[in-house]
Coordinates of C-alpha atoms and ligand atoms in Angstrom, one line a residue:
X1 CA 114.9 92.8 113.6
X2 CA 110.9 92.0 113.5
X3 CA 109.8 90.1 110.2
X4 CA 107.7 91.7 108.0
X5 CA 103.9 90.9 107.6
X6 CA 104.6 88.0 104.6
X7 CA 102.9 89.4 100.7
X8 CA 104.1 92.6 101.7
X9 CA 104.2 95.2 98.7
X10 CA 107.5 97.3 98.7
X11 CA 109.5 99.4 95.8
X12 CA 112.8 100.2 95.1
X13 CA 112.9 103.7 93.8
X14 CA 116.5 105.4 92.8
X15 CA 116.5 108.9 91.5
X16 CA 118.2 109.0 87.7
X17 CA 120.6 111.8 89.0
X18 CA 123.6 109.7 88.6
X19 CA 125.0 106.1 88.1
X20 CA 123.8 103.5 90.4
X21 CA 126.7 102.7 93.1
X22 CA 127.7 100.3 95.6
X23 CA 125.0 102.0 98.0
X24 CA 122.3 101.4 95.9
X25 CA 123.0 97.7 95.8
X26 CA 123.2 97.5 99.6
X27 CA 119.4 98.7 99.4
X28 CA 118.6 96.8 96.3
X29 CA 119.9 93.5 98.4
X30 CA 117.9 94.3 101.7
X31 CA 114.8 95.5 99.6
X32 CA 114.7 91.9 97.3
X33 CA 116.2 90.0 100.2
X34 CA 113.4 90.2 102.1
X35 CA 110.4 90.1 99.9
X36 CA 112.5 86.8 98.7
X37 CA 112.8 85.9 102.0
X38 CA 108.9 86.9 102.5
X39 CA 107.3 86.4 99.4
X40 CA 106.7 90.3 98.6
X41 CA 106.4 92.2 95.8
X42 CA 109.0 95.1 94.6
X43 CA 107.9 97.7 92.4
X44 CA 110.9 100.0 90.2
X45 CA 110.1 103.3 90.8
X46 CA 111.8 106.0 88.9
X47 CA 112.6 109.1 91.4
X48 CA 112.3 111.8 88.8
X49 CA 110.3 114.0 90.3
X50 CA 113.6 116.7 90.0
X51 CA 113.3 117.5 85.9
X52 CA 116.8 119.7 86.2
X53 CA 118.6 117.0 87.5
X54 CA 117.7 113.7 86.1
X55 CA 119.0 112.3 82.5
X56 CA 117.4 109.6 80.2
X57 CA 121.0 108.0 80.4
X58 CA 120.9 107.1 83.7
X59 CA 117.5 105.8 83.7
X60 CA 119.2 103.4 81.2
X61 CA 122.0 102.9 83.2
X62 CA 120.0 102.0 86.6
X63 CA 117.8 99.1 84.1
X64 CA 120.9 97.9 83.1
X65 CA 122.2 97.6 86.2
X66 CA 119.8 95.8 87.8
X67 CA 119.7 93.0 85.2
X68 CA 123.3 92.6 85.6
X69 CA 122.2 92.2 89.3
X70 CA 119.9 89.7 88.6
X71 CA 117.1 91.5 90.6
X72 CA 114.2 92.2 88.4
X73 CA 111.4 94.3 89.3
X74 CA 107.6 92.6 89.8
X75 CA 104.8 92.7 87.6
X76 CA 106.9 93.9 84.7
X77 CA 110.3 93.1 83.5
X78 CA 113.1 95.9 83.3
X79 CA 113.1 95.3 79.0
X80 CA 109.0 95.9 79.6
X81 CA 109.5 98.7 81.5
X82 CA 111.9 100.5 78.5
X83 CA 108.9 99.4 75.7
X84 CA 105.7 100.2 77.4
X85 CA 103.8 102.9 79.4
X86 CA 105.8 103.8 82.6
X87 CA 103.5 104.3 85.6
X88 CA 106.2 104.2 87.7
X89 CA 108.1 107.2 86.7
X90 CA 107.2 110.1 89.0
X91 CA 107.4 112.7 86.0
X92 CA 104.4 110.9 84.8
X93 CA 102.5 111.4 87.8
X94 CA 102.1 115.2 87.5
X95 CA 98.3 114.8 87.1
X96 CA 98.3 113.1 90.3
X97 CA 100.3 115.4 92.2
X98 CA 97.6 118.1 91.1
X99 CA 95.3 116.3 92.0
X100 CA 96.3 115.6 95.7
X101 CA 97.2 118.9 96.1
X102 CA 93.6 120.5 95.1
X103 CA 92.3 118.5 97.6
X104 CA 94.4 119.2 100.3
X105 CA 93.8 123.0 99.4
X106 CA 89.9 122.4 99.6
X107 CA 89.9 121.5 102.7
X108 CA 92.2 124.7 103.8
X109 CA 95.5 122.8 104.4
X110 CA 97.6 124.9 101.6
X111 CA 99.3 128.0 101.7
X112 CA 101.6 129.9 99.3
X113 CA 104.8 130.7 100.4
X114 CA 107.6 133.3 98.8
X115 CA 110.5 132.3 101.1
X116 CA 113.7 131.4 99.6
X117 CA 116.0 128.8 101.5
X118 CA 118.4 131.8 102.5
X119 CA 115.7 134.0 103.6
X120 CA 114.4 131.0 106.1
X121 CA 118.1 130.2 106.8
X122 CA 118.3 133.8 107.9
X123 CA 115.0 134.5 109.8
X124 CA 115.5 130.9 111.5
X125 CA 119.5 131.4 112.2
X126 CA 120.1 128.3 111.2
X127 CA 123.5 126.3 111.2
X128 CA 125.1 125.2 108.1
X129 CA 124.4 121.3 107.6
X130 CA 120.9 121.4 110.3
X131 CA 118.2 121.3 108.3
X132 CA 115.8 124.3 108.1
X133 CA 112.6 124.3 110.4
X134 CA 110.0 126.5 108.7
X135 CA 109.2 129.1 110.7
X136 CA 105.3 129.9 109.6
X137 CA 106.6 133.0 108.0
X138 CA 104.0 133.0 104.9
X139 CA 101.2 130.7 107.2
X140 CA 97.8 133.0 106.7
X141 CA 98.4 134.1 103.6
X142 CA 96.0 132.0 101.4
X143 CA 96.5 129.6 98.8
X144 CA 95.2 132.3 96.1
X145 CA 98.9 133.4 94.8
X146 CA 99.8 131.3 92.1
X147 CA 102.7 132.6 90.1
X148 CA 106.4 131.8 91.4
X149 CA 104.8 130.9 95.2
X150 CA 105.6 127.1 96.3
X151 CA 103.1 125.6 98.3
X152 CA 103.2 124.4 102.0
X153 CA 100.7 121.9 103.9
X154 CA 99.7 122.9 107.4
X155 CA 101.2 119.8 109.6
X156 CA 100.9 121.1 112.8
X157 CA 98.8 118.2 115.0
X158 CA 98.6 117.6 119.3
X159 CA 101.0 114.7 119.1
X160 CA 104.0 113.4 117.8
X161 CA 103.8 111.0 115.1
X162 CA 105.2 107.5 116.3
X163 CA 105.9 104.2 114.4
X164 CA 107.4 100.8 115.2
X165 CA 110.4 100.6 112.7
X166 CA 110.7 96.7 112.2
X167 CA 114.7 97.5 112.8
X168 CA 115.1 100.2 115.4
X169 CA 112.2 100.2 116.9
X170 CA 109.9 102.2 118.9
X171 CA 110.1 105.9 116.8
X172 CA 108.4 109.1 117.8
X173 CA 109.1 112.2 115.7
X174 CA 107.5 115.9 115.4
X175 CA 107.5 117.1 112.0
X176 CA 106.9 120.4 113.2
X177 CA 110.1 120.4 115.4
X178 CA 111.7 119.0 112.6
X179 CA 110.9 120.7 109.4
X180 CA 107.8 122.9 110.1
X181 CA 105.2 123.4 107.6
X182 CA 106.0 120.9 104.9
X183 CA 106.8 122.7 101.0
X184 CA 104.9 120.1 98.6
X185 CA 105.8 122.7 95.6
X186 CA 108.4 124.9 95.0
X187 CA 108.8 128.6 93.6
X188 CA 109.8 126.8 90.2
X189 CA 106.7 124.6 90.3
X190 CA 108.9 121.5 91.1
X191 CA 107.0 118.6 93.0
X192 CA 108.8 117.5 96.4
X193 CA 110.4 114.6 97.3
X194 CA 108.9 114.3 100.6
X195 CA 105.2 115.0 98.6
X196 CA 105.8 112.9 95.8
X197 CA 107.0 109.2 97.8
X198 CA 104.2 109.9 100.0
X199 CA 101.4 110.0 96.9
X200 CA 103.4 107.3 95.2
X201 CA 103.6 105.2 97.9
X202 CA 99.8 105.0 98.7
X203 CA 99.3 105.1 95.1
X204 CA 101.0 102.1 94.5
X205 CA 99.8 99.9 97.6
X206 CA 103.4 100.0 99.2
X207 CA 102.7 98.8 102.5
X208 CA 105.8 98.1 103.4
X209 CA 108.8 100.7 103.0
X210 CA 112.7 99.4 103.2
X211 CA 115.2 102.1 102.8
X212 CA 118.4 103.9 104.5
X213 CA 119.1 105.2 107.9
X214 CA 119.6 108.5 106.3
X215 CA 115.8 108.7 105.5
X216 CA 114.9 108.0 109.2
X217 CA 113.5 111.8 109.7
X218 CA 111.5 111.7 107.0
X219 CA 109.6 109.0 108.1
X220 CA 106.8 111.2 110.4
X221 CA 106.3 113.9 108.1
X222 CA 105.5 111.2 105.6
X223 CA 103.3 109.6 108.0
X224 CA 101.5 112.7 108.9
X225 CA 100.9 114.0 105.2
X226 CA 99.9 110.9 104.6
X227 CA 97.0 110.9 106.9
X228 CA 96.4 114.6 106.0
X229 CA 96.1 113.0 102.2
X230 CA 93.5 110.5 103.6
X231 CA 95.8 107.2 103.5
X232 CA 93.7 105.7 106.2
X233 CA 96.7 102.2 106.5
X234 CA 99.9 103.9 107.1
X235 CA 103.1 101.7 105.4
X236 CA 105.4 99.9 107.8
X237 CA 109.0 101.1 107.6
X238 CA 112.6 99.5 108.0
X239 CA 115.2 101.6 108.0
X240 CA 118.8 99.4 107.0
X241 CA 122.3 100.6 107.7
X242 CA 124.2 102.7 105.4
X243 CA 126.9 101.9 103.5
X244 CA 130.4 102.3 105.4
X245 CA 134.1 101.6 104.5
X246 CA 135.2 99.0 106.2
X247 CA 136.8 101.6 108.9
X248 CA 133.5 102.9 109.2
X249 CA 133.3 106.0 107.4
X250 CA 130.2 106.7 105.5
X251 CA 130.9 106.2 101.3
X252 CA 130.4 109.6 99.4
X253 CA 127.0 109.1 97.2
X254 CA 129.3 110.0 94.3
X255 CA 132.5 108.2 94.9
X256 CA 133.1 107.1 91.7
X257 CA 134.8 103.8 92.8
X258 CA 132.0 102.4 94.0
X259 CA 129.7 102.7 90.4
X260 CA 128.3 99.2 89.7
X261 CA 129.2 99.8 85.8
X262 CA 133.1 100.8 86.9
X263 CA 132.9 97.2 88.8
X264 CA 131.6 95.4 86.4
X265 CA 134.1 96.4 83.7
X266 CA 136.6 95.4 86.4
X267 CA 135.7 92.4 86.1
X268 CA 133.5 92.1 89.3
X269 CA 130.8 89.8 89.3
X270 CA 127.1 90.3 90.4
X271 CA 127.2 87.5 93.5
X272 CA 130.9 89.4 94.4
X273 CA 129.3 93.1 94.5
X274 CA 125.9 91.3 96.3
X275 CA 128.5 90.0 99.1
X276 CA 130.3 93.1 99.8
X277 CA 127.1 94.8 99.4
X278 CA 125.8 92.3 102.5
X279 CA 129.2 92.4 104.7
X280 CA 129.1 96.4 104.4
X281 CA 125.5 96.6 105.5
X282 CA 126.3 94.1 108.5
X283 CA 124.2 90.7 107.0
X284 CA 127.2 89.1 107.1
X285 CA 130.9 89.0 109.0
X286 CA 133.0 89.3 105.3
X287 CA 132.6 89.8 101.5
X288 CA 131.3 85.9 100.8
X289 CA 130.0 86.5 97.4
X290 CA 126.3 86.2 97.4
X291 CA 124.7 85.0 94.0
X292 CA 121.1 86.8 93.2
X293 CA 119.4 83.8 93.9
X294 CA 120.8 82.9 97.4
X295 CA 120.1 86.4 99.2
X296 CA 116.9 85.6 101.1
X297 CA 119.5 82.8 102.7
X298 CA 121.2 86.5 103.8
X299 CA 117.7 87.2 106.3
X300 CA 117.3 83.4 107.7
X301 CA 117.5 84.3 111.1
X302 CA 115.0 87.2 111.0
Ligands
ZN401 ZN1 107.2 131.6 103.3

């Protein structure tokens, strides 16, 4: 693993969709590990982008969490964060959003599109599980049809889009191969996850981005909207392991024995979760419990 350029800026950013879990602390320990370690930043980030799904009482839950954690956001604390104006909550971004979008349409990069997931699933013959590669169906048609049409950003470009992830390496991927034309709005009007990190994240200054394996593939079509946005300084990525049993199976997102509330009424402590959290994740060769204060000790070596 490469160190990261020291004063980085980085976030974490959980989606308040459901109780934090034991795999949220494994990112929660590599993301203030290293800015400990490196003297970053992290900025909280509420992923709430998906209106049907989130509730106020896990927003609650997730604060509450991470002050049992000991790992407190910068530039504001978590009680702060509950009393004042909340930036950082992606359903208060909306203006934003518009805003980015009306100037990617400007320029001719936006088109409506009326597909549904099965008709693309159909047309595409796609397996269950792969995800869907947009086939162009709606490409040509204008940006002018407003009403229950999501929107989609042109992404084709000559090359692939290639970074240097500081933990795997060398990484070249082609969003178009992967995904095709990129949906930045839904048919409901819903903002994107893949649009909404990629404002947010230039938005904020994040020039450093620390997150899961699983988000690995996202990486280049966040790159490539991001240029198409005008981000000119694209954010290093590192991507950490995922979460695994101990006999190496991946844990379910909503496996409720791994909730960091259900642990702490067992009676688990913060430096015990931090230490499983660190073997899991492959810092270290068993559960030593880690306190909050000792987990840059966790990235010496890098
Ligand atoms: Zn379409």
């Amino acid at each position: 693993m490469r160190a990261p350029a020291p004063g980085f800026t980085t976030r974490f950013a959980p989606a308040p969709t459901g109780a934090l879990h034991l795999g949220h602390a494994v990112n929660a320990l590599w993301v203030w590990g290293l800015a400990r370690r490196f003297e970053g930043r992290v900025l909280l980030r509420i992923e709430d982008h998906d209106r049907g799904r989130c509730r106020p009482a896990y927003e609650q839950g997730i604060l509450d969490d991470l002050d049992w954690l000991g790992l407190v956001p910068d530039g504001l604390t978590t009680r702060d964060f509950r009393a004042g104006p909340v930036p950082q909550r992606q359903s208060d971004n909306t203006a934003r959003y518009e805003m980015r979008l009306a100037e990617l349409e400007a320029r001719g990069l936006v088109y409506g599109c009326r597909c549904s997931r099965a008709e693309i699933a159909l047309v595409t013959n796609a397996h269950e599980g792969l995800e869907l590669v947009y086939p162009g169906t709606c490409r040509g048609q204008g940006s002018g049809v407003r009403d229950q049409v999501g929107r989609r950003v042109l992404m084709k470009r000559d090359a692939p889009e290639r970074f240097d992830d500081l933990r795997l390496g060398p990484q070249s991927q082609d969003p178009m191969a992967q995904c095709g034309d990129l949906l930045v709005r839904d048919r409901n009007g819903q903002w994107t996850y893949q649009f909404a990190v990629t404002v947010d994240d230039w938005e904020q200054g994040i020039d450093l981005v620390i997150r899961g394996e699983d988000l690995l593939a996202s990486t280049g079509r966040q790159l490539r909207l991001a240029q198409l946005l005008g981000r000119t300084t694209p954010p290093a990525f590192l991507h950490h392991p995922l979460l695994r049993h101990p006999d190496g199976r991946k844990l379910s997102k909503s496996s409720d024995d791994t909730g960091l509330a259900e642990l702490r009424a067992a009676g688990w402590t913060p430096a015990r979760v931090l230490g499983l959290a660190a073997q899991l994740s492959g810092l270290q060769p068993d559960p030593t419990p880690c306190a909050p204060a000792g987990i840059a000790d966790l990235f010496a070596a890098v």
